[in-house]
PDB file of C-alpha atoms in Angstrom:
ATOM      1  CA  MET A  10      -7.900  -4.874 -33.207  1.00 31.00           C
ATOM      2  CA  LYS A  11      -9.320  -5.583 -29.745  1.00 34.00           C
ATOM      3  CA  ARG A  12     -13.050  -6.063 -29.424  1.00 37.00           C
ATOM      4  CA  PHE A  13     -14.782  -5.991 -26.068  1.00 37.00           C
ATOM      5  CA  ARG A  14     -17.711  -8.412 -25.873  1.00 36.00           C
ATOM      6  CA  LEU A  15     -20.226  -6.862 -23.507  1.00 34.00           C
ATOM      7  CA  GLN A  16     -22.739  -8.803 -21.478  1.00 33.00           C
ATOM      8  CA  ILE A  17     -25.798  -7.161 -19.944  1.00 30.00           C
ATOM      9  CA  LEU A  18     -24.284  -4.620 -17.604  1.00 32.00           C
ATOM     10  CA  SER A  19     -25.735  -1.353 -16.424  1.00 34.00           C
ATOM     11  CA  VAL A  20     -22.354   0.360 -16.265  1.00 36.00           C
ATOM     12  CA  LEU A  21     -18.968  -0.606 -17.699  1.00 36.00           C
ATOM     13  CA  LEU A  22     -15.898   1.439 -16.949  1.00 37.00           C
ATOM     14  CA  ILE A  23     -13.106   1.609 -19.488  1.00 38.00           C
ATOM     15  CA  ALA A  24     -10.173   3.450 -17.988  1.00 37.00           C
ATOM     16  CA  VAL A  25      -8.319   5.730 -20.342  1.00 36.00           C
ATOM     17  CA  SER A  26      -5.288   7.179 -18.613  1.00 38.00           C
ATOM     18  CA  ALA A  27      -2.891   9.697 -20.067  1.00 36.00           C
ATOM     19  CA  ALA A  28      -0.351   6.920 -20.601  1.00 37.00           C
ATOM     20  CA  SER A  29      -2.741   4.760 -22.619  1.00 41.00           C
ATOM     21  CA  ALA A  30      -4.521   7.568 -24.480  1.00 40.00           C
ATOM     22  CA  VAL A  31      -2.188   7.101 -27.453  1.00 38.00           C
ATOM     23  CA  ASN A  32      -3.217   3.446 -27.791  1.00 44.00           C
ATOM     24  CA  ALA A  33      -6.937   4.178 -27.392  1.00 43.00           C
ATOM     25  CA  SER A  34      -7.299   5.272 -30.998  1.00 44.00           C
ATOM     26  CA  ALA A  35      -5.855   1.933 -32.160  1.00 41.00           C
ATOM     27  CA  GLN A  36      -8.574  -0.022 -30.321  1.00 58.00           C
ATOM     28  CA  GLU A  37     -12.106  -0.499 -31.574  1.00 71.00           C
ATOM     29  CA  ILE A  38     -14.661  -0.340 -28.771  1.00 75.00           C
ATOM     30  CA  VAL A  39     -17.954  -1.978 -29.717  1.00 82.00           C
ATOM     31  CA  VAL A  40     -20.832  -0.070 -28.155  1.00 83.00           C
ATOM     32  CA  PRO A  41     -24.112  -2.019 -27.998  1.00 85.00           C
ATOM     33  CA  ASP A  42     -27.363  -0.496 -29.254  1.00 86.00           C
ATOM     34  CA  GLY A  43     -28.995   1.793 -26.712  1.00 85.00           C
ATOM     35  CA  TYR A  44     -25.687   2.694 -25.023  1.00 84.00           C
ATOM     36  CA  GLU A  45     -23.129   5.473 -25.404  1.00 85.00           C
ATOM     37  CA  LEU A  46     -19.601   6.219 -24.173  1.00 82.00           C
ATOM     38  CA  ALA A  47     -19.401   9.317 -22.001  1.00 81.00           C
ATOM     39  CA  ASP A  48     -16.415  11.007 -20.366  1.00 79.00           C
ATOM     40  CA  SER A  49     -16.341  10.921 -16.586  1.00 79.00           C
ATOM     41  CA  VAL A  50     -13.881  12.370 -14.083  1.00 76.00           C
ATOM     42  CA  VAL A  51     -12.363  10.175 -11.332  1.00 74.00           C
ATOM     43  CA  TYR A  52     -10.251  11.110  -8.310  1.00 72.00           C
ATOM     44  CA  ILE A  53      -7.386   8.731  -7.483  1.00 73.00           C
ATOM     45  CA  HIS A  54      -5.796   8.982  -4.032  1.00 67.00           C
ATOM     46  CA  VAL A  55      -2.010   9.203  -3.991  1.00 64.00           C
ATOM     47  CA  SER A  56       0.104   6.849  -1.914  1.00 59.00           C
ATOM     48  CA  GLY A  57       0.148   7.619   1.794  1.00 59.00           C
ATOM     49  CA  VAL A  58       3.889   7.276   2.031  1.00 57.00           C
ATOM     50  CA  ASP A  59       6.773   8.169  -0.263  1.00 53.00           C
ATOM     51  CA  SER A  60       7.147   4.850  -2.085  1.00 52.00           C
ATOM     52  CA  LEU A  61      10.702   5.718  -3.112  1.00 55.00           C
ATOM     53  CA  LEU A  62      11.843   5.405   0.500  1.00 58.00           C
ATOM     54  CA  ALA A  63       9.278   2.957   1.880  1.00 57.00           C
ATOM     55  CA  GLY A  64      10.964   0.014   3.554  1.00 57.00           C
ATOM     56  CA  LYS A  65      14.493   1.207   2.750  1.00 63.00           C
ATOM     57  CA  ASP A  66      17.342   1.585   5.205  1.00 64.00           C
ATOM     58  CA  ILE A  67      18.181   5.302   5.313  1.00 67.00           C
ATOM     59  CA  PHE A  68      21.714   4.529   6.484  1.00 65.00           C
ATOM     60  CA  HIS A  69      22.563   2.879   3.168  1.00 68.00           C
ATOM     61  CA  ILE A  70      21.018   5.360   0.701  1.00 72.00           C
ATOM     62  CA  MET A  71      22.807   8.542   1.725  1.00 76.00           C
ATOM     63  CA  PRO A  72      24.502  10.357  -1.190  1.00 79.00           C
ATOM     64  CA  LEU A  73      28.120   9.609  -1.965  1.00 81.00           C
ATOM     65  CA  LYS A  74      30.333  11.241  -4.616  1.00 84.00           C
ATOM     66  CA  ALA A  75      31.507   7.789  -5.650  1.00 83.00           C
ATOM     67  CA  ASN A  76      27.881   6.921  -6.509  1.00 80.00           C
ATOM     68  CA  GLY A  77      27.203  10.156  -8.408  1.00 82.00           C
ATOM     69  CA  GLY A  78      26.024  12.230  -5.444  1.00 81.00           C
ATOM     70  CA  LYS A  79      26.928  15.899  -4.977  1.00 85.00           C
ATOM     71  CA  ALA A  80      28.457  15.280  -1.548  1.00 85.00           C
ATOM     72  CA  ASP A  81      29.576  12.554   0.811  1.00 85.00           C
ATOM     73  CA  VAL A  82      27.157  12.013   3.673  1.00 82.00           C
ATOM     74  CA  GLU A  83      28.314   9.673   6.395  1.00 77.00           C
ATOM     75  CA  ILE A  84      26.471   8.726   9.556  1.00 76.00           C
ATOM     76  CA  TYR A  85      28.329   7.776  12.696  1.00 77.00           C
ATOM     77  CA  GLN A  86      26.295   5.873  15.272  1.00 78.00           C
ATOM     78  CA  PRO A  87      26.360   2.598  17.170  1.00 85.00           C
ATOM     79  CA  GLN A  88      25.410  -0.522  15.194  1.00 85.00           C
ATOM     80  CA  ASP A  89      22.550  -1.013  17.648  1.00 89.00           C
ATOM     81  CA  VAL A  90      20.783   2.068  16.193  1.00 83.00           C
ATOM     82  CA  ALA A  91      21.024   0.805  12.601  1.00 77.00           C
ATOM     83  CA  ALA A  92      19.857  -2.661  13.715  1.00 84.00           C
ATOM     84  CA  ALA A  93      16.903  -1.124  15.584  1.00 85.00           C
ATOM     85  CA  LEU A  94      15.888   0.800  12.469  1.00 75.00           C
ATOM     86  CA  ARG A  95      15.983  -2.359  10.362  1.00 75.00           C
ATOM     87  CA  ARG A  96      13.806  -4.169  12.912  1.00 81.00           C
ATOM     88  CA  GLN A  97      11.363  -1.221  12.929  1.00 76.00           C
ATOM     89  CA  VAL A  98      11.040  -1.231   9.130  1.00 67.00           C
ATOM     90  CA  ALA A  99      10.513  -5.004   9.055  1.00 71.00           C
ATOM     91  CA  SER A 100       7.913  -5.029  11.837  1.00 73.00           C
ATOM     92  CA  ASN A 101       5.864  -2.189  10.290  1.00 66.00           C
ATOM     93  CA  SER A 102       5.493  -3.620   6.809  1.00 58.00           C
ATOM     94  CA  LYS A 103       1.681  -3.738   7.123  1.00 61.00           C
ATOM     95  CA  ARG A 104       1.610   0.066   7.000  1.00 66.00           C
ATOM     96  CA  SER A 105      -0.899   0.852   9.719  1.00 73.00           C
ATOM     97  CA  VAL A 106      -0.494   3.014  12.797  1.00 80.00           C
ATOM     98  CA  ALA A 107      -2.682   4.104  15.692  1.00 86.00           C
ATOM     99  CA  GLY A 108      -4.525   7.301  14.923  1.00 90.00           C
ATOM    100  CA  TYR A 109      -7.927   8.894  14.392  1.00 93.00           C
ATOM    101  CA  ARG A 110     -10.712   8.914  11.819  1.00 95.00           C
ATOM    102  CA  VAL A 111     -14.136  10.518  11.584  1.00 97.00           C
ATOM    103  CA  ARG A 112     -17.113   8.138  11.602  1.00 97.00           C
ATOM    104  CA  ILE A 113     -19.884   9.448   9.348  1.00 97.00           C
ATOM    105  CA  PHE A 114     -22.136   6.363   9.381  1.00 96.00           C
ATOM    106  CA  PHE A 115     -22.811   3.721  12.031  1.00 96.00           C
ATOM    107  CA  ASP A 116     -25.963   1.590  11.929  1.00 96.00           C
ATOM    108  CA  ASN A 117     -27.300  -1.967  12.074  1.00 95.00           C
ATOM    109  CA  LYS A 118     -30.856  -1.705  10.747  1.00 93.00           C
ATOM    110  CA  GLN A 119     -31.978  -3.729   7.712  1.00 94.00           C
ATOM    111  CA  SER A 120     -31.291  -0.881   5.282  1.00 95.00           C
ATOM    112  CA  ALA A 121     -27.829  -0.181   6.750  1.00 95.00           C
ATOM    113  CA  ARG A 122     -25.937  -1.912   3.909  1.00 95.00           C
ATOM    114  CA  VAL A 123     -27.539   0.259   1.224  1.00 96.00           C
ATOM    115  CA  GLU A 124     -27.392   3.416   3.333  1.00 96.00           C
ATOM    116  CA  SER A 125     -23.685   2.883   4.098  1.00 96.00           C
ATOM    117  CA  GLU A 126     -22.932   2.512   0.377  1.00 96.00           C
ATOM    118  CA  GLU A 127     -24.887   5.700  -0.398  1.00 96.00           C
ATOM    119  CA  THR A 128     -23.120   7.574   2.408  1.00 96.00           C
ATOM    120  CA  LEU A 129     -19.718   6.456   1.116  1.00 96.00           C
ATOM    121  CA  LYS A 130     -20.543   7.558  -2.437  1.00 95.00           C
ATOM    122  CA  ARG A 131     -21.909  10.915  -1.262  1.00 95.00           C
ATOM    123  CA  PHE A 132     -18.795  11.609   0.803  1.00 96.00           C
ATOM    124  CA  GLU A 133     -16.400  10.610  -1.990  1.00 93.00           C
ATOM    125  CA  ALA A 134     -18.279  12.855  -4.435  1.00 92.00           C
ATOM    126  CA  GLU A 135     -17.925  15.888  -2.141  1.00 92.00           C
ATOM    127  CA  TYR A 136     -14.504  15.404  -0.526  1.00 91.00           C
ATOM    128  CA  HIS A 137     -11.994  14.059  -3.046  1.00 86.00           C
ATOM    129  CA  ASP A 138      -8.949  14.765  -0.855  1.00 85.00           C
ATOM    130  CA  VAL A 139     -10.000  12.487   2.029  1.00 91.00           C
ATOM    131  CA  LYS A 140      -9.967   8.677   1.902  1.00 90.00           C
ATOM    132  CA  ALA A 141     -13.149   6.917   2.993  1.00 94.00           C
ATOM    133  CA  TYR A 142     -13.505   3.359   4.343  1.00 95.00           C
ATOM    134  CA  ARG A 143     -16.657   1.218   4.547  1.00 96.00           C
ATOM    135  CA  THR A 144     -16.488  -1.735   6.952  1.00 95.00           C
ATOM    136  CA  TYR A 145     -18.766  -4.303   8.531  1.00 95.00           C
ATOM    137  CA  ALA A 146     -18.316  -5.477  12.122  1.00 92.00           C
ATOM    138  CA  ASN A 147     -21.271  -7.677  13.061  1.00 92.00           C
ATOM    139  CA  PRO A 148     -23.930  -6.302  13.344  1.00 93.00           C
ATOM    140  CA  TYR A 149     -22.864  -2.774  12.301  1.00 95.00           C
ATOM    141  CA  PHE A 150     -22.061  -1.175   8.951  1.00 97.00           C
ATOM    142  CA  LYS A 151     -19.607   1.693   9.366  1.00 97.00           C
ATOM    143  CA  VAL A 152     -18.208   4.442   7.156  1.00 97.00           C
ATOM    144  CA  THR A 153     -15.134   6.200   8.516  1.00 97.00           C
ATOM    145  CA  VAL A 154     -13.077   8.845   6.749  1.00 96.00           C
ATOM    146  CA  GLY A 155      -9.575  10.265   6.947  1.00 93.00           C
ATOM    147  CA  ASP A 156      -6.229   9.104   8.319  1.00 90.00           C
ATOM    148  CA  PHE A 157      -4.979  11.368  11.108  1.00 89.00           C
ATOM    149  CA  ARG A 158      -2.146  10.935  13.575  1.00 86.00           C
ATOM    150  CA  THR A 159      -3.629  13.444  16.052  1.00 89.00           C
ATOM    151  CA  LYS A 160      -7.133  14.043  17.371  1.00 92.00           C
ATOM    152  CA  SER A 161      -6.897  17.756  16.554  1.00 91.00           C
ATOM    153  CA  GLU A 162      -6.424  16.951  12.828  1.00 90.00           C
ATOM    154  CA  ALA A 163      -9.504  14.701  12.936  1.00 93.00           C
ATOM    155  CA  MET A 164     -11.475  17.441  14.716  1.00 94.00           C
ATOM    156  CA  ALA A 165     -10.558  19.874  11.924  1.00 92.00           C
ATOM    157  CA  LEU A 166     -12.098  17.490   9.370  1.00 94.00           C
ATOM    158  CA  LEU A 167     -15.121  16.963  11.611  1.00 95.00           C
ATOM    159  CA  SER A 168     -15.826  20.704  11.699  1.00 95.00           C
ATOM    160  CA  ARG A 169     -15.389  20.846   7.903  1.00 94.00           C
ATOM    161  CA  ILE A 170     -17.964  18.102   7.190  1.00 96.00           C
ATOM    162  CA  LYS A 171     -20.351  18.512  10.150  1.00 94.00           C
ATOM    163  CA  SER A 172     -22.967  20.412   8.145  1.00 94.00           C
ATOM    164  CA  ALA A 173     -23.160  17.647   5.508  1.00 94.00           C
ATOM    165  CA  PHE A 174     -22.867  14.787   8.041  1.00 96.00           C
ATOM    166  CA  PRO A 175     -24.392  16.073  11.319  1.00 95.00           C
ATOM    167  CA  SER A 176     -24.098  12.732  13.170  1.00 94.00           C
ATOM    168  CA  ALA A 177     -20.338  12.418  12.501  1.00 96.00           C
ATOM    169  CA  PHE A 178     -17.904  11.912  15.386  1.00 96.00           C
ATOM    170  CA  VAL A 179     -14.188  11.241  15.925  1.00 96.00           C
ATOM    171  CA  VAL A 180     -13.017   7.670  16.620  1.00 96.00           C
ATOM    172  CA  LYS A 181      -9.645   6.232  17.546  1.00 95.00           C
ATOM    173  CA  GLU A 182      -8.528   3.311  15.371  1.00 92.00           C
ATOM    174  CA  ASN A 183      -5.678   1.966  13.284  1.00 89.00           C
ATOM    175  CA  ILE A 184      -5.133   4.093  10.200  1.00 88.00           C
ATOM    176  CA  SER A 185      -3.240   3.919   6.938  1.00 79.00           C
ATOM    177  CA  TYR A 186      -0.209   6.185   6.727  1.00 70.00           C
ATOM    178  CA  PRO A 187      -1.457   9.746   6.058  1.00 68.00           C
ATOM    179  CA  VAL A 188      -0.561  11.352   2.736  1.00 64.00           C
ATOM    180  CA  VAL A 189       2.717  13.242   2.738  1.00 58.00           C
ATOM    181  CA  ASP A 190       1.492  16.218   0.668  1.00 60.00           C
ATOM    182  CA  LYS A 191      -2.019  17.077   1.886  1.00 61.00           C
ATOM    183  CA  SER A 192      -2.427  19.818  -0.720  1.00 64.00           C
ATOM    184  CA  ASN A 193      -1.930  17.197  -3.479  1.00 64.00           C
ATOM    185  CA  ALA A 194      -3.772  14.251  -1.959  1.00 64.00           C
ATOM    186  CA  TYR A 195      -5.317  13.014  -5.196  1.00 63.00           C
ATOM    187  CA  ILE A 196      -4.865  12.888  -8.979  1.00 69.00           C
ATOM    188  CA  VAL A 197      -7.676  13.739 -11.392  1.00 69.00           C
ATOM    189  CA  ASP A 198      -8.071  11.410 -14.368  1.00 74.00           C
ATOM    190  CA  THR A 199     -10.667  10.756 -17.069  1.00 75.00           C
ATOM    191  CA  ILE A 200     -12.410   7.481 -17.850  1.00 77.00           C
ATOM    192  CA  LYS A 201     -14.986   6.413 -20.405  1.00 78.00           C
ATOM    193  CA  VAL A 202     -18.289   5.211 -18.938  1.00 80.00           C
ATOM    194  CA  LEU A 203     -20.695   3.054 -20.921  1.00 81.00           C
ATOM    195  CA  ARG A 204     -24.208   4.149 -20.025  1.00 83.00           C
ATOM    196  CA  PRO A 205     -27.724   3.755 -21.421  1.00 86.00           C
ATOM    197  CA  ILE A 206     -28.789   6.527 -23.796  1.00 85.00           C
ATOM    198  CA  ALA A 207     -31.394   8.718 -22.125  1.00 77.00           C
ATOM    199  CA  SER A 208     -34.820   8.345 -23.686  1.00 67.00           C
ATOM    200  CA  THR A 209     -36.053  11.398 -25.587  1.00 56.00           C
ATOM    201  CA  LEU A 210     -39.714  10.478 -25.094  1.00 54.00           C
TER     202      LEU A 210
END
Protein backbone atom coordinates (compact mmCIF):
# COMPACT_ATOMS: atom_id res chain seq x y z
CA MET A 1 0.00 0.00 0.00
CA LYS A 2 1.13 3.57 -0.69
CA ARG A 3 1.66 5.86 2.26
CA PHE A 4 2.01 9.60 1.83
CA ARG A 5 4.44 11.15 4.31
CA LEU A 6 3.20 14.66 4.99
CA GLN A 7 5.39 17.53 6.07
CA ILE A 8 3.96 20.67 7.66
CA LEU A 9 1.72 22.01 4.94
CA SER A 10 -1.38 24.13 5.28
CA VAL A 11 -3.07 22.56 2.27
CA LEU A 12 -2.30 19.39 0.32
CA LEU A 13 -4.25 18.50 -2.78
CA ILE A 14 -4.74 14.87 -3.70
CA ALA A 15 -6.39 14.66 -7.09
CA VAL A 16 -8.95 11.93 -7.47
CA SER A 17 -10.19 11.81 -11.04
CA ALA A 18 -12.87 9.54 -12.39
CA ALA A 19 -10.19 7.39 -14.02
CA SER A 20 -8.29 6.84 -10.77
CA ALA A 21 -11.29 6.59 -8.45
CA VAL A 22 -11.20 2.79 -8.71
CA ASN A 23 -7.61 2.71 -7.43
CA ALA A 24 -8.28 5.19 -4.61
CA SER A 25 -9.80 2.54 -2.38
CA ALA A 26 -6.64 0.43 -2.72
CA GLN A 27 -4.46 3.26 -1.36
CA GLU A 28 -4.13 4.14 2.30
CA ILE A 29 -3.93 7.89 2.86
CA VAL A 30 -2.41 8.78 6.22
CA VAL A 31 -4.10 11.87 7.62
CA PRO A 32 -2.14 13.63 10.38
CA ASP A 33 -3.79 14.56 13.68
CA GLY A 34 -5.74 17.81 13.48
CA TYR A 35 -6.45 17.44 9.74
CA GLU A 36 -9.26 15.99 7.64
CA LEU A 37 -9.86 15.11 3.98
CA ALA A 38 -12.67 17.11 2.41
CA ASP A 39 -14.16 16.97 -1.08
CA SER A 40 -13.61 20.03 -3.23
CA VAL A 41 -14.76 20.87 -6.75
CA VAL A 42 -12.25 22.06 -9.39
CA TYR A 43 -12.81 23.47 -12.88
CA ILE A 44 -10.36 22.31 -15.56
CA HIS A 45 -10.19 24.29 -18.81
CA VAL A 46 -10.42 22.23 -21.99
CA SER A 47 -7.84 22.52 -24.74
CA GLY A 48 -8.15 25.63 -26.88
CA VAL A 49 -7.80 23.70 -30.10
CA ASP A 50 -8.97 20.30 -31.28
CA SER A 51 -5.90 18.24 -30.36
CA LEU A 52 -6.90 15.51 -32.80
CA LEU A 53 -6.16 17.81 -35.73
CA ALA A 54 -3.55 20.12 -34.21
CA GLY A 55 -0.43 20.26 -36.34
CA LYS A 56 -1.72 17.75 -38.90
CA ASP A 57 -1.81 18.22 -42.65
CA ILE A 58 -5.49 18.23 -43.65
CA PHE A 59 -4.59 17.14 -47.18
CA HIS A 60 -3.36 13.77 -45.94
CA ILE A 61 -6.12 12.85 -43.45
CA MET A 62 -9.16 13.03 -45.71
CA PRO A 63 -11.32 9.87 -45.62
CA LEU A 64 -10.69 7.14 -48.15
CA LYS A 65 -12.64 3.89 -48.62
CA ALA A 66 -9.35 2.02 -48.80
CA ASN A 67 -8.58 3.25 -45.26
CA GLY A 68 -12.02 2.40 -43.85
CA GLY A 69 -13.71 5.71 -44.65
CA LYS A 70 -17.30 5.97 -45.90
CA ALA A 71 -16.27 7.88 -49.03
CA ASP A 72 -13.28 8.92 -51.08
CA VAL A 73 -12.38 12.57 -50.63
CA GLU A 74 -9.73 13.92 -52.94
CA ILE A 75 -8.40 17.45 -53.10
CA TYR A 76 -7.08 18.90 -56.32
CA GLN A 77 -4.87 21.96 -55.94
CA PRO A 78 -1.39 23.15 -56.83
CA GLN A 79 1.47 21.73 -54.74
CA ASP A 80 2.27 25.30 -53.70
CA VAL A 81 -0.96 25.40 -51.62
CA ALA A 82 -0.15 22.18 -49.75
CA ALA A 83 3.43 23.39 -49.18
CA ALA A 84 2.15 26.73 -47.86
CA LEU A 85 -0.14 24.93 -45.42
CA ARG A 86 2.74 22.82 -44.12
CA ARG A 87 4.86 25.95 -43.61
CA GLN A 88 1.94 27.63 -41.78
CA VAL A 89 1.49 24.68 -39.41
CA ALA A 90 5.23 24.52 -38.69
CA SER A 91 5.60 28.26 -38.07
CA ASN A 92 2.60 28.42 -35.69
CA SER A 93 3.60 25.61 -33.37
CA LYS A 94 3.77 27.99 -30.37
CA ARG A 95 -0.02 28.32 -30.49
CA SER A 96 -0.46 32.04 -29.96
CA VAL A 97 -2.23 34.57 -32.15
CA ALA A 98 -2.95 38.29 -32.00
CA GLY A 99 -6.21 39.01 -30.26
CA TYR A 100 -7.85 40.64 -27.24
CA ARG A 101 -8.17 40.08 -23.51
CA VAL A 102 -9.78 41.96 -20.64
CA ARG A 103 -7.40 43.39 -18.02
CA ILE A 104 -8.97 43.21 -14.56
CA PHE A 105 -5.89 44.18 -12.51
CA PHE A 106 -2.95 46.46 -13.24
CA ASP A 107 -0.83 47.91 -10.43
CA ASN A 108 2.72 48.41 -9.17
CA LYS A 109 2.31 49.33 -5.50
CA GLN A 110 3.95 47.25 -2.76
CA SER A 111 0.83 45.16 -2.17
CA ALA A 112 0.30 44.51 -5.90
CA ARG A 113 1.66 40.93 -5.78
CA VAL A 114 -0.81 39.84 -3.11
CA GLU A 115 -3.69 41.82 -4.60
CA SER A 116 -3.08 40.33 -8.07
CA GLU A 117 -3.17 36.81 -6.61
CA GLU A 118 -6.42 37.59 -4.76
CA THR A 119 -7.95 39.11 -7.91
CA LEU A 120 -7.01 36.03 -9.94
CA LYS A 121 -8.53 33.68 -7.36
CA ARG A 122 -11.71 35.76 -7.10
CA PHE A 123 -12.16 35.79 -10.87
CA GLU A 124 -11.52 32.05 -11.25
CA ALA A 125 -14.04 31.32 -8.48
CA GLU A 126 -16.77 33.32 -10.24
CA TYR A 127 -16.11 32.70 -13.94
CA HIS A 128 -15.09 29.08 -14.54
CA ASP A 129 -15.53 29.26 -18.33
CA VAL A 130 -12.92 31.99 -18.91
CA LYS A 131 -9.15 31.47 -18.62
CA ALA A 132 -7.26 33.96 -16.47
CA TYR A 133 -3.56 34.90 -16.69
CA ARG A 134 -1.40 36.61 -14.04
CA THR A 135 1.82 38.19 -15.32
CA TYR A 136 4.57 40.49 -14.14
CA ALA A 137 6.18 43.08 -16.43
CA ASN A 138 8.49 45.27 -14.35
CA PRO A 139 7.17 47.13 -12.39
CA TYR A 140 3.53 46.04 -12.93
CA PHE A 141 1.53 43.00 -11.84
CA LYS A 142 -1.27 42.27 -14.30
CA VAL A 143 -4.27 39.95 -14.41
CA THR A 144 -5.86 39.54 -17.83
CA VAL A 145 -8.71 37.21 -18.73
CA GLY A 146 -10.11 35.57 -21.84
CA ASP A 147 -8.80 34.71 -25.30
CA PHE A 148 -10.71 36.55 -28.03
CA ARG A 149 -9.99 36.95 -31.72
CA THR A 150 -12.18 40.08 -32.03
CA LYS A 151 -12.60 43.18 -29.89
CA SER A 152 -16.38 42.76 -29.87
CA GLU A 153 -16.04 39.35 -28.15
CA ALA A 154 -13.78 40.92 -25.51
CA MET A 155 -16.28 43.77 -25.03
CA ALA A 156 -19.04 41.21 -24.41
CA LEU A 157 -16.98 39.72 -21.56
CA LEU A 158 -16.17 43.20 -20.26
CA SER A 159 -19.87 44.05 -19.96
CA ARG A 160 -20.47 40.69 -18.23
CA ILE A 161 -17.83 41.26 -15.52
CA LYS A 162 -17.86 45.07 -15.21
CA SER A 163 -19.99 45.08 -12.05
CA ALA A 164 -17.56 42.73 -10.25
CA PHE A 165 -14.42 44.35 -11.71
CA PRO A 166 -15.29 48.04 -12.34
CA SER A 167 -11.75 49.05 -13.39
CA ALA A 168 -11.53 46.37 -16.12
CA PHE A 169 -10.68 47.33 -19.71
CA VAL A 170 -9.97 45.64 -23.05
CA VAL A 171 -6.34 45.19 -24.17
CA LYS A 172 -4.81 43.92 -27.39
CA GLU A 173 -2.18 41.20 -26.92
CA ASN A 174 -1.12 37.76 -28.04
CA ILE A 175 -3.60 35.13 -26.93
CA SER A 176 -3.84 31.37 -26.68
CA TYR A 177 -6.12 29.74 -29.23
CA PRO A 178 -9.73 30.26 -28.05
CA VAL A 179 -11.74 27.19 -27.06
CA VAL A 180 -13.63 25.55 -29.90
CA ASP A 181 -16.83 24.84 -27.93
CA LYS A 182 -17.52 27.89 -25.75
CA SER A 183 -20.56 26.26 -24.15
CA ASN A 184 -18.29 23.44 -22.86
CA ALA A 185 -15.18 25.41 -21.98
CA TYR A 186 -14.34 23.48 -18.83
CA ILE A 187 -14.68 20.10 -17.10
CA VAL A 188 -15.81 19.77 -13.48
CA ASP A 189 -13.86 17.30 -11.35
CA THR A 190 -13.53 16.45 -7.66
CA ILE A 191 -10.37 16.44 -5.57
CA LYS A 192 -9.61 15.66 -1.95
CA VAL A 193 -8.23 18.59 0.06
CA LEU A 194 -6.32 18.08 3.30
CA ARG A 195 -7.28 20.89 5.65
CA PRO A 196 -7.05 21.66 9.36
CA ILE A 197 -10.09 20.58 11.38
CA ALA A 198 -12.05 23.64 12.48
CA SER A 199 -11.86 24.23 16.21
CA THR A 200 -15.11 23.66 18.09
CA LEU A 201 -14.13 26.02 20.91
